[in-house]
mmCIF file of C-alpha atoms in Angstrom:
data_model
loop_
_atom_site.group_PDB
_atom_site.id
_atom_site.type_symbol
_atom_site.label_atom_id
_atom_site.label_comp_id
_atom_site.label_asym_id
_atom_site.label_seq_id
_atom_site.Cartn_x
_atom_site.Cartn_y
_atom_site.Cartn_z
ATOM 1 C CA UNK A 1 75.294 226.098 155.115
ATOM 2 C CA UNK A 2 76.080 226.136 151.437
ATOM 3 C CA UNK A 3 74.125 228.482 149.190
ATOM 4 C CA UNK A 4 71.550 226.305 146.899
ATOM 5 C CA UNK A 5 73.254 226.224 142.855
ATOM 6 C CA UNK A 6 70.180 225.567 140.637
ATOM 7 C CA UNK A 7 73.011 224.276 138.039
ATOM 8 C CA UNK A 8 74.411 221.465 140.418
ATOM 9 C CA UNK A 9 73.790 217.926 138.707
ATOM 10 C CA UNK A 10 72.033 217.378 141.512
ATOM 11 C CA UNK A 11 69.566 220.075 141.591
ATOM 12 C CA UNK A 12 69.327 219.782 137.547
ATOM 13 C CA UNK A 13 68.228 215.884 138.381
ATOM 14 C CA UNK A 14 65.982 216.664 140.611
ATOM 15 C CA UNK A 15 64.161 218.816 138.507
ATOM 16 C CA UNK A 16 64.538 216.647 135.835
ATOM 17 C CA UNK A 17 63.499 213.377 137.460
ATOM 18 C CA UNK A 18 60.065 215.586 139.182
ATOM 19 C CA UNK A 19 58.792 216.848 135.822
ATOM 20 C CA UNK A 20 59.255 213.137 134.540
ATOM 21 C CA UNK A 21 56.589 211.719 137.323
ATOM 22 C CA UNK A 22 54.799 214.810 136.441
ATOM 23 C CA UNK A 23 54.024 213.923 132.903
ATOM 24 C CA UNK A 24 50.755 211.250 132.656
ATOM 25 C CA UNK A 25 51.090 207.557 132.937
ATOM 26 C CA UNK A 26 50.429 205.759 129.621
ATOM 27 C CA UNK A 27 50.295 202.321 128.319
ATOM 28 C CA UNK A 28 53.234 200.426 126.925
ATOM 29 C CA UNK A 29 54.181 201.586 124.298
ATOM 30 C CA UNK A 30 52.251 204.600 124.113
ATOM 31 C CA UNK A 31 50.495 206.358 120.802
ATOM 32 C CA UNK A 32 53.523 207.455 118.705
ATOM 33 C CA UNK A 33 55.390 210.623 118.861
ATOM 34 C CA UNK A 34 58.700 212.479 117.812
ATOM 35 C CA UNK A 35 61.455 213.657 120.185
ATOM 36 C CA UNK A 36 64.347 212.240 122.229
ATOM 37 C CA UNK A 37 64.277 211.958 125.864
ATOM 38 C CA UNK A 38 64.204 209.779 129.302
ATOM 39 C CA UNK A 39 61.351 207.699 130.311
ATOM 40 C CA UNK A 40 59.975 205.277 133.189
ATOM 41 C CA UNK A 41 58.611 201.829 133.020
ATOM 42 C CA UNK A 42 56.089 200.724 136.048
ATOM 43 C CA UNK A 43 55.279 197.368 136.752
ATOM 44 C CA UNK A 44 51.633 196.712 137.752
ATOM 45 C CA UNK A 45 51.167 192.774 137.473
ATOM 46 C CA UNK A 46 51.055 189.654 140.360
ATOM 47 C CA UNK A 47 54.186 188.788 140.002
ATOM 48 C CA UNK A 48 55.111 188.085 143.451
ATOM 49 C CA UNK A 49 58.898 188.705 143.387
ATOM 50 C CA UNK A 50 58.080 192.408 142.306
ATOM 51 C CA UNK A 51 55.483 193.090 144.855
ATOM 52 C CA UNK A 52 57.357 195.807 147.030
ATOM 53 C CA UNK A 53 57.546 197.837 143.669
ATOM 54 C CA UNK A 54 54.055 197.311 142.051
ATOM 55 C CA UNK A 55 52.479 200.168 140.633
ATOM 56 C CA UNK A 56 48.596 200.536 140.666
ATOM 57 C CA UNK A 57 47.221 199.989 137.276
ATOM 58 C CA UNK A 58 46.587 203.614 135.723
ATOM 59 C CA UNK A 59 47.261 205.936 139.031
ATOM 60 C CA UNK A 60 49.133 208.928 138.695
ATOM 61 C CA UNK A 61 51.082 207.935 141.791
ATOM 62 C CA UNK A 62 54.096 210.294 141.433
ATOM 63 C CA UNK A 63 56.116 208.509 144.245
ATOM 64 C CA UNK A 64 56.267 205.078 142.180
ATOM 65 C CA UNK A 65 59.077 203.601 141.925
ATOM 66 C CA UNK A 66 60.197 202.696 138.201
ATOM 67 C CA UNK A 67 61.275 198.983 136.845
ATOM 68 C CA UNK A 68 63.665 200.613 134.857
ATOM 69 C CA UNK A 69 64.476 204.055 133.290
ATOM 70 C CA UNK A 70 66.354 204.811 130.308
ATOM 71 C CA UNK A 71 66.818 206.697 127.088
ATOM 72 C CA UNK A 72 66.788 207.692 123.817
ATOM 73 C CA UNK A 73 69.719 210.330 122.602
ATOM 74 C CA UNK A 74 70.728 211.651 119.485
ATOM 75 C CA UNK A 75 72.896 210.095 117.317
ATOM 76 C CA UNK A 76 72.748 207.404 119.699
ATOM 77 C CA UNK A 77 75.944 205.004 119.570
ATOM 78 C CA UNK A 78 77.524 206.717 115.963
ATOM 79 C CA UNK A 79 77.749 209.954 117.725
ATOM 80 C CA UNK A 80 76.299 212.120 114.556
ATOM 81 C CA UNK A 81 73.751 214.811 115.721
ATOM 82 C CA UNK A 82 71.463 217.334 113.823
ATOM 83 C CA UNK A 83 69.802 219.587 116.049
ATOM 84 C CA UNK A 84 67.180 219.981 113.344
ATOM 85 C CA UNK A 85 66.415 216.565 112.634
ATOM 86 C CA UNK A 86 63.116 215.054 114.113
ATOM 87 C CA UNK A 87 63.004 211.592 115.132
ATOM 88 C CA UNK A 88 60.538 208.940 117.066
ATOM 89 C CA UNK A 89 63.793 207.553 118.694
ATOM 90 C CA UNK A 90 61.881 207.527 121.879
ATOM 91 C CA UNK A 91 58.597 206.010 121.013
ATOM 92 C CA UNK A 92 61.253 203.273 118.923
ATOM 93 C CA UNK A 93 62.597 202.804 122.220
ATOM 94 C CA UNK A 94 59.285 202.255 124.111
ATOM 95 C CA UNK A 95 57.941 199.731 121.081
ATOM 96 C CA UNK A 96 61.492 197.853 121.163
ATOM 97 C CA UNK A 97 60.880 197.493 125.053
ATOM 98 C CA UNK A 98 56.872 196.639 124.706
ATOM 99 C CA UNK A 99 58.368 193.830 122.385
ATOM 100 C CA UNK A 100 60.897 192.198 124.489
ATOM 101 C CA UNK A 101 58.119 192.048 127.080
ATOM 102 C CA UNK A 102 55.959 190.830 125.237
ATOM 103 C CA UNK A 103 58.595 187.240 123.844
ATOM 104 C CA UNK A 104 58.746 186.641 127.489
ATOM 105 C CA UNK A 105 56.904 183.723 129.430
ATOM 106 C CA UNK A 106 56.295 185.191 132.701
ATOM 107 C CA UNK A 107 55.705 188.726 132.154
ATOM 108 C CA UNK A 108 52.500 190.434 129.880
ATOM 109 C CA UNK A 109 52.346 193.663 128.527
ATOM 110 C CA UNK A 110 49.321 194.776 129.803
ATOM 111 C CA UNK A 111 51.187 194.625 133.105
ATOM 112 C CA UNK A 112 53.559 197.866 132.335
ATOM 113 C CA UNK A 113 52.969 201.361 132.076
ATOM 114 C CA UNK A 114 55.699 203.997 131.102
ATOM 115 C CA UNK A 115 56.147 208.065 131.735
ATOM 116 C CA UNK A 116 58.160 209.710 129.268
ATOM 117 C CA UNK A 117 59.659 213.301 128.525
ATOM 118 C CA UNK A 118 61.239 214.545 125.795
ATOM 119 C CA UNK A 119 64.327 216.618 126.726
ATOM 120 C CA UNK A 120 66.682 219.156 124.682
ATOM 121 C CA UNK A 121 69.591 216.136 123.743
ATOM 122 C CA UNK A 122 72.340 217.970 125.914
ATOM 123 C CA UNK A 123 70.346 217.417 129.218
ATOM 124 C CA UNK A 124 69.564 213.768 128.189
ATOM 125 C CA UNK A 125 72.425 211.077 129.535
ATOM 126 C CA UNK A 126 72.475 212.862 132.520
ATOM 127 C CA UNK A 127 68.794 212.795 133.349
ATOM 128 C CA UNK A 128 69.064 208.915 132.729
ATOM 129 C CA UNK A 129 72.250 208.520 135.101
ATOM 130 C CA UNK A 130 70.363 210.958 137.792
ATOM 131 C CA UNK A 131 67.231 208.790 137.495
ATOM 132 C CA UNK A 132 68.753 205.576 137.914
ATOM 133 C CA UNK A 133 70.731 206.903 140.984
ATOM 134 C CA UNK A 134 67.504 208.050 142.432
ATOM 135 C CA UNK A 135 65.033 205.051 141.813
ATOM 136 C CA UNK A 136 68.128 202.315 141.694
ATOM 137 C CA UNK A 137 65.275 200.726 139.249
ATOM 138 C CA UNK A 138 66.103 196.720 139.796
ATOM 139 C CA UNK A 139 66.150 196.159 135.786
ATOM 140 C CA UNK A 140 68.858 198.603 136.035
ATOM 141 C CA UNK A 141 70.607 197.640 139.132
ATOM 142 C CA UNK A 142 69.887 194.474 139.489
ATOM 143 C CA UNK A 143 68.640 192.508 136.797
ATOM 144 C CA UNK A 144 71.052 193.823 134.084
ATOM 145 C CA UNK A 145 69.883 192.925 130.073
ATOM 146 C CA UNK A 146 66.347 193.956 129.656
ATOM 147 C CA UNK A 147 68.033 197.033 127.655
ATOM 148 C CA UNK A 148 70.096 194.712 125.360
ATOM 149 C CA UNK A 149 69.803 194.298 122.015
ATOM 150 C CA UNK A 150 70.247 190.578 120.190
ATOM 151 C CA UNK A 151 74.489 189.992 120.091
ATOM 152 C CA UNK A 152 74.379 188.501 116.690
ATOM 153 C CA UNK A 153 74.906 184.687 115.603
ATOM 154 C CA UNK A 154 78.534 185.380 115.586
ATOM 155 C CA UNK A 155 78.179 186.088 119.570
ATOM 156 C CA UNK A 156 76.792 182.264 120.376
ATOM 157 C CA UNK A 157 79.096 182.099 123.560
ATOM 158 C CA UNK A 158 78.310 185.504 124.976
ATOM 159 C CA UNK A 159 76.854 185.253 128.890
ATOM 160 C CA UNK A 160 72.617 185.360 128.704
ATOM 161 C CA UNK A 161 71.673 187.989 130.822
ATOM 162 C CA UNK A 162 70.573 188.182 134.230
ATOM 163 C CA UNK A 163 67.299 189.381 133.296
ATOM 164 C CA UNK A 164 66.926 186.942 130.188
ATOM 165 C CA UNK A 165 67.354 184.428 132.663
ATOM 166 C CA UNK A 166 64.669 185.265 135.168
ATOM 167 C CA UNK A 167 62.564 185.989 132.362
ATOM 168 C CA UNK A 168 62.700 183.627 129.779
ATOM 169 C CA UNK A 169 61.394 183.812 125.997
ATOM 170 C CA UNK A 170 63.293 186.401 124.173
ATOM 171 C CA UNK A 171 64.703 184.233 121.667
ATOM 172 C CA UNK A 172 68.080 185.340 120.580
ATOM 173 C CA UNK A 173 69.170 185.108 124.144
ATOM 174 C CA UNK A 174 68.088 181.335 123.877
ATOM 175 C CA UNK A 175 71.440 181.110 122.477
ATOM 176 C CA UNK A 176 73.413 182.424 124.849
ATOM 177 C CA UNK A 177 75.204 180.806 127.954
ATOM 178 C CA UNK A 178 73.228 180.565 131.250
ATOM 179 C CA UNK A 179 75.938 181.013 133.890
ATOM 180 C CA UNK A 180 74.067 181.412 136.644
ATOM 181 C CA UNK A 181 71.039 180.418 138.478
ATOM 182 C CA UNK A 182 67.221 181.903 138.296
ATOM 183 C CA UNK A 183 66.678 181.186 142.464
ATOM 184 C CA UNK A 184 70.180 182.887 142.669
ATOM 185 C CA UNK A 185 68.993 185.743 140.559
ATOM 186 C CA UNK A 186 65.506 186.316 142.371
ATOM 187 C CA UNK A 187 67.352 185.869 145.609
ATOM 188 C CA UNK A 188 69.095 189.288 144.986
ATOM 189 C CA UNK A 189 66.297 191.005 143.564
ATOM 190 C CA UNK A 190 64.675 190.170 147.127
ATOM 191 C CA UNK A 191 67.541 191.111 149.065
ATOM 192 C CA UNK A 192 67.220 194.258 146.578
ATOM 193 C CA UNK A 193 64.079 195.284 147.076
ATOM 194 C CA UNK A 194 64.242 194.381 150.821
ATOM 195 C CA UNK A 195 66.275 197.292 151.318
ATOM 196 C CA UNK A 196 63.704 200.081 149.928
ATOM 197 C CA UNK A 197 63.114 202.596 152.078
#
């Protein structure tokens, strides 16, 4: 038997991914705050293709299983940090995702809930790769896009994501190419989420 390392990635997820379900369910988005960190969308609507994941409406349940997880880091894609800046990049985050949700035909709002918890920036990208191994959230694994941001006019003949697909209403992806089929799509988030433990 090998000794337990508290350090392993592993381990450091675990712990990690635990205090996240610890920390209180709130709307989407919640009130505003400051920090960077991980978070945890829940899904708690009727739509019937997300059924094996639905969360109940304001429960605590720790053992949901997320949508999708993701984060908000420092410096994000420019790479410049200051370790004594404060920012609301999460809450941004959280308020770009309410939006997207909220273009979207088939999907309200008032259906999600999120967990969130700010994290010292080093410790950040690897919650969010730990987390997403762990819950294999399907807007994550599955359904890839919800995360994206609008490609630019310039971009016109870019692929329309899986999840802009399924989803419909977002209007820059509007412009994009729809390559593949929504009963295709669903038809692997089934097979998906028929495989949950």
């Amino acid at each position: 038997m090998n000794p337990y390392d508290p350090l392993e990635y592993e381990n450091i997820g675990k712990h990690i991914a635990q205090k996240l379900v610890s920390q209180p369910v709130q709307r989407l988005p919640p009130a505003e705050f400051e920090g960077y960190g991980v978070y945890a969308l829940y899904y708690c609507g009727q739509l019937g293709q997300y059924r094996p994941i639905r969360k109940a409406r304001g429960s605590d349940d720790s053992s949901a299983i997320p949508i999708y997880v993701g984060k908000a880091v420092q410096g994000g894609r420019k790479g410049v940090t200051d370790d004594n800046a404060t920012t609301n990049a999460l809450f941004r985050r959280l308020a770009e995702h309410a939006g997207s949700i909220s273009e979207v035909e088939n999907l309200e709002i008032g259906d999600f809930e999120c967990r969130y918890l700010v994290l010292v920036p080093v410790w950040i990208t690897l919650a969010e790769q730990l987390l997403i191994t762990s819950y294999r959230p399907i807007w994550n694994v599955v359904l890839d896009g919800f995360g994206n941001h609008d490609p630019g006019k310039g971009r016109s003949n870019m692929q329309r994501p899986d999840w802009d697909i399924v989803h419909p209403g977002r209007s820059w992806a509007g412009r994009l190419r729809a390559e593949r089929k929504a009963d295709d799509i669903w038809a692997g988030v089934r097979t998906a989420l028929g495989r949950r433990p």
